[in-house]
Short mmCIF file of C-alpha atoms in Angstrom, two decimals:
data_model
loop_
_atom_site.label_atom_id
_atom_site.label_comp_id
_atom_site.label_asym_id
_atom_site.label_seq_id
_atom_site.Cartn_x
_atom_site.Cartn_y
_atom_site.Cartn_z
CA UNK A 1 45.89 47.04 24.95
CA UNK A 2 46.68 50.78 25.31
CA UNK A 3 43.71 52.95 25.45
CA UNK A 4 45.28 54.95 22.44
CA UNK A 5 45.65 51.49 20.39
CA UNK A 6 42.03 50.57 20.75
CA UNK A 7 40.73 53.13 18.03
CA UNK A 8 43.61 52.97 15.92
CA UNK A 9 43.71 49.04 15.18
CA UNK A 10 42.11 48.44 12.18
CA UNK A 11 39.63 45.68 10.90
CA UNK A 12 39.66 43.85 7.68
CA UNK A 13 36.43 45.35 6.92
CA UNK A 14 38.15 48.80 6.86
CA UNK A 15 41.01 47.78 4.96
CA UNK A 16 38.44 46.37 2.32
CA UNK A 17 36.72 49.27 1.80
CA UNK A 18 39.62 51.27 1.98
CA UNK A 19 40.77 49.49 -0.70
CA UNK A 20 37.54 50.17 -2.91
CA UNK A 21 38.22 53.60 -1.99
CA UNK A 22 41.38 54.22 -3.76
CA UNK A 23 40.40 51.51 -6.93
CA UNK A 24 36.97 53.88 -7.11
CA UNK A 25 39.16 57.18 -7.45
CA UNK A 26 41.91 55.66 -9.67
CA UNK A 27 39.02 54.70 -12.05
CA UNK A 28 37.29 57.93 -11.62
CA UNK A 29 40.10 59.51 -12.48
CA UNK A 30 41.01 57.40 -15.39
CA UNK A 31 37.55 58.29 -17.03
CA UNK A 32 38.49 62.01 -16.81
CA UNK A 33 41.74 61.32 -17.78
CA UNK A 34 40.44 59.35 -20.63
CA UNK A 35 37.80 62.34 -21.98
CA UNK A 36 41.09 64.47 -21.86
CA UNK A 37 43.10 62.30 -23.80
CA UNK A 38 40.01 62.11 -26.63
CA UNK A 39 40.29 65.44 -26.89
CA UNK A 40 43.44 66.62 -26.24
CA UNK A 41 45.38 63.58 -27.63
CA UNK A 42 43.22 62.57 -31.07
CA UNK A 43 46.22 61.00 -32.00
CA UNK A 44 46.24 58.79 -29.03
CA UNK A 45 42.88 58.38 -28.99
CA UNK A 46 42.73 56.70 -32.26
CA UNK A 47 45.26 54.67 -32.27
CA UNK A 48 45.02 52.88 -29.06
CA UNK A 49 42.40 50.79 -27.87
CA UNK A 50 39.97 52.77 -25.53
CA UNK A 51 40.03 49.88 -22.71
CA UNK A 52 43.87 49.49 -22.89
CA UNK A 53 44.11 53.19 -22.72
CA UNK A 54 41.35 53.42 -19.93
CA UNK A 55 43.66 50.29 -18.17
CA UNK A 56 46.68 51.88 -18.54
CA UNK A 57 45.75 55.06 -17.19
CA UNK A 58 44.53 53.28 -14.22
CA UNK A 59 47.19 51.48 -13.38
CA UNK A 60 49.00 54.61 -13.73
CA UNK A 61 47.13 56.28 -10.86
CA UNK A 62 47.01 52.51 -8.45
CA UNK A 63 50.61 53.22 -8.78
CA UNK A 64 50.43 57.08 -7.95
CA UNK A 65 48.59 56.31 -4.92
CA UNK A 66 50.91 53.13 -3.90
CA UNK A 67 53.84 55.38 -3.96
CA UNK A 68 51.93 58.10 -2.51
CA UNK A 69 51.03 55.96 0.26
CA UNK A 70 54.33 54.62 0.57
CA UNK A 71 55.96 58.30 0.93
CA UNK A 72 53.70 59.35 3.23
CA UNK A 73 54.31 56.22 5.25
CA UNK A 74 58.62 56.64 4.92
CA UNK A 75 57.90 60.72 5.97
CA UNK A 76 54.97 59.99 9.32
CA UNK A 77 57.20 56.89 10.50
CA UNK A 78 60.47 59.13 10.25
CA UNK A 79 58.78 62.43 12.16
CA UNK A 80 55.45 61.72 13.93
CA UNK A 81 54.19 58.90 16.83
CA UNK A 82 51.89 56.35 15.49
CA UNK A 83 48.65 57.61 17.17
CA UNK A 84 49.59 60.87 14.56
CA UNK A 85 50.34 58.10 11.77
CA UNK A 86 46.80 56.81 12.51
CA UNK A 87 44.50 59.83 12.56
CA UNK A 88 46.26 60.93 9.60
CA UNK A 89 45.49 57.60 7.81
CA UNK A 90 41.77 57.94 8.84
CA UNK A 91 41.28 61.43 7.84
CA UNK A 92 43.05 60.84 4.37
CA UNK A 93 40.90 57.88 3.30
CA UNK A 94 37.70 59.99 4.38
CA UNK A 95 39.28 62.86 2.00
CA UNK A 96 40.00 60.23 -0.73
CA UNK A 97 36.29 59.18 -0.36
CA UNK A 98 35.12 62.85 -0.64
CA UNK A 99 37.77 63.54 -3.79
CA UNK A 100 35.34 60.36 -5.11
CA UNK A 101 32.12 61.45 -3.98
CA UNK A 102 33.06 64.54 -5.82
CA UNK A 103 34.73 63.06 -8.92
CA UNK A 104 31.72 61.01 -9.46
CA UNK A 105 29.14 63.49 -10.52
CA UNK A 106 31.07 64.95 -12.63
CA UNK A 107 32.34 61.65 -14.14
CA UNK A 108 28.62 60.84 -14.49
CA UNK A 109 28.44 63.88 -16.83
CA UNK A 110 31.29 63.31 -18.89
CA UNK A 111 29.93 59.65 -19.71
CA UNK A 112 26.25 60.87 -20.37
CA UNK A 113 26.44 64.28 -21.36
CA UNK A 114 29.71 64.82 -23.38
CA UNK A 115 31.01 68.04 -20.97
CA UNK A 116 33.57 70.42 -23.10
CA UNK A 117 37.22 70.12 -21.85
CA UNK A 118 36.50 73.76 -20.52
CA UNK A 119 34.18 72.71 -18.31
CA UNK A 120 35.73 69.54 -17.11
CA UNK A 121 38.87 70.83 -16.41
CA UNK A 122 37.45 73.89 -14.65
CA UNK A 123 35.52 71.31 -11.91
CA UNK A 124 38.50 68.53 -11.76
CA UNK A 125 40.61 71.84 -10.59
CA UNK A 126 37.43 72.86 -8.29
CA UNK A 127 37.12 69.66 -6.64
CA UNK A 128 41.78 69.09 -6.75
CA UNK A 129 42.03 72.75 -4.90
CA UNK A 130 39.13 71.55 -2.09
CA UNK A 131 40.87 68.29 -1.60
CA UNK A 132 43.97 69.91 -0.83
CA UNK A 133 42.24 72.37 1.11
CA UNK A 134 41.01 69.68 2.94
CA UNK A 135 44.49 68.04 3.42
CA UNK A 136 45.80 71.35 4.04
CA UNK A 137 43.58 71.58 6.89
CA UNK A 138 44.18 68.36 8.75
CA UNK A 139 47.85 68.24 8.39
CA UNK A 140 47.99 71.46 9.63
CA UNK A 141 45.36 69.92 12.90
CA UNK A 142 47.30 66.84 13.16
CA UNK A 143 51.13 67.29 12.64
CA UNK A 144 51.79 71.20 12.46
CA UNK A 145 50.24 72.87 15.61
CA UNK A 146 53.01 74.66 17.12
CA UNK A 147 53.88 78.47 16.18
CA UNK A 148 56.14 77.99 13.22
CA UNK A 149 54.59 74.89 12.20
CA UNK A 150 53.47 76.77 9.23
CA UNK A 151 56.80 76.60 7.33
CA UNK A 152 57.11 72.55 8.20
CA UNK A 153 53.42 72.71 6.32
CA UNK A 154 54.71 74.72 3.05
CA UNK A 155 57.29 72.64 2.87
CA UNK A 156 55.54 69.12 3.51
CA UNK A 157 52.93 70.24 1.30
CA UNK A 158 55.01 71.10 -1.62
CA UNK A 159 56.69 67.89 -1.34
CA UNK A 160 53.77 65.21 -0.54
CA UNK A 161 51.06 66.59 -2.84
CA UNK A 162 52.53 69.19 -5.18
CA UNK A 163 55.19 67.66 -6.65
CA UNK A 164 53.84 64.10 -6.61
CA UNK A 165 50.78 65.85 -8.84
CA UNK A 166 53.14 67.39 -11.33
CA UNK A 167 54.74 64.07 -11.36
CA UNK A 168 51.57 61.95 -12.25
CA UNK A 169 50.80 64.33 -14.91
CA UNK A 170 53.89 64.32 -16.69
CA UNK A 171 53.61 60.59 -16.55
CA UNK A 172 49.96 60.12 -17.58
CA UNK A 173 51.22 62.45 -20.72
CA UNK A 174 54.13 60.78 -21.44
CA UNK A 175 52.89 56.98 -21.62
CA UNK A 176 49.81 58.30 -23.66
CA UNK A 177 52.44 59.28 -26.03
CA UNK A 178 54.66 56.20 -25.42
CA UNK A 179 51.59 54.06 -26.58
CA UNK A 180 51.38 55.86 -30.33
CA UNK A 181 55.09 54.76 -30.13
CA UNK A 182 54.67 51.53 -29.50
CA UNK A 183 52.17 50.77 -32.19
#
């Protein structure tokens, strides 16, 4: 084996909990999602079954991170070596398990201590702007350190994370809605 290749090559062990990683934040995320929609979306709310709407939401972000992970995988194989590809992977799933080890006080709260929408939305956009900050940060230290790497950044950033964001949110809204339809 290559030096380089030693580190990179991954066990099944780190797959697993990778794995548990992204199903913890998609849930997570769901909850908050879900104390949105109660409040946001009565309508929704009381028509649909709270564990079909709490499933449905969840699948919603497995699939945002899928596709996610499947852009991100089309854009680092097309521009950047695989030793890049593979720090990148690492320090993503470390900031997926921070987003969670953030999202999960505050998910805590929701559940016991019915937050106001104020509140919750103020600390999901806390914790979203560090997370990017975060991602900012290492694509920045892994893919963009030349002198006008800055530009690649703005634009990979807007691409890979903005947009997709957007994207899930118009999607969580509009199958929230779809599901009054529906019934």
């Amino acid at each position: 084996h290559n030096r380089d290749e030693v580190f990179i090559l991954k066990s099944d062990s780190e797959i697993k909990s990778s794995s548990f990683i992204i199903l913890l934040s998609c849930f997570l995320l769901s909850l908050l999602f879900f104390s949105y929609t109660k409040v946001e979306m009565t309508s929704v709310f009381n028509q649909v079954p709270p564990y079909e709407l709490l499933a449905i939401n969840m699948g919603i972000f497995m699939a945002y991170y899928a596709l996610k992970y499947l852009q991100y995988g089309i854009v680092h194989w097309t521009f950047f070596s695989s030793m890049r590809r593979a720090q990148w992977s690492n320090a993503y799933m470390l900031i997926v398990l921070i987003q969670s080890i953030l999202l999960f006080p505050l998910s805590l709260l929701v559940v016991y201590f019915d937050l106001t929408i104020k509140t919750i939305i103020i600390a999901f956009i806390c914790i979203l702007v560090i997370t990017e900050l975060l991602v900012i940060y290492k694509v920045k230290q892994i893919f963009f350190v030349y002198k006008l790497g800055v530009f690649h950044l703005f634009l990979y950033f807007c691409t890979l994370e903005i947009v997709p964001l957007l994207v899930l949110w118009k999607v969580l809204v509009y199958a929230n809605q779809y599901l009054i339809d529906i019934i």
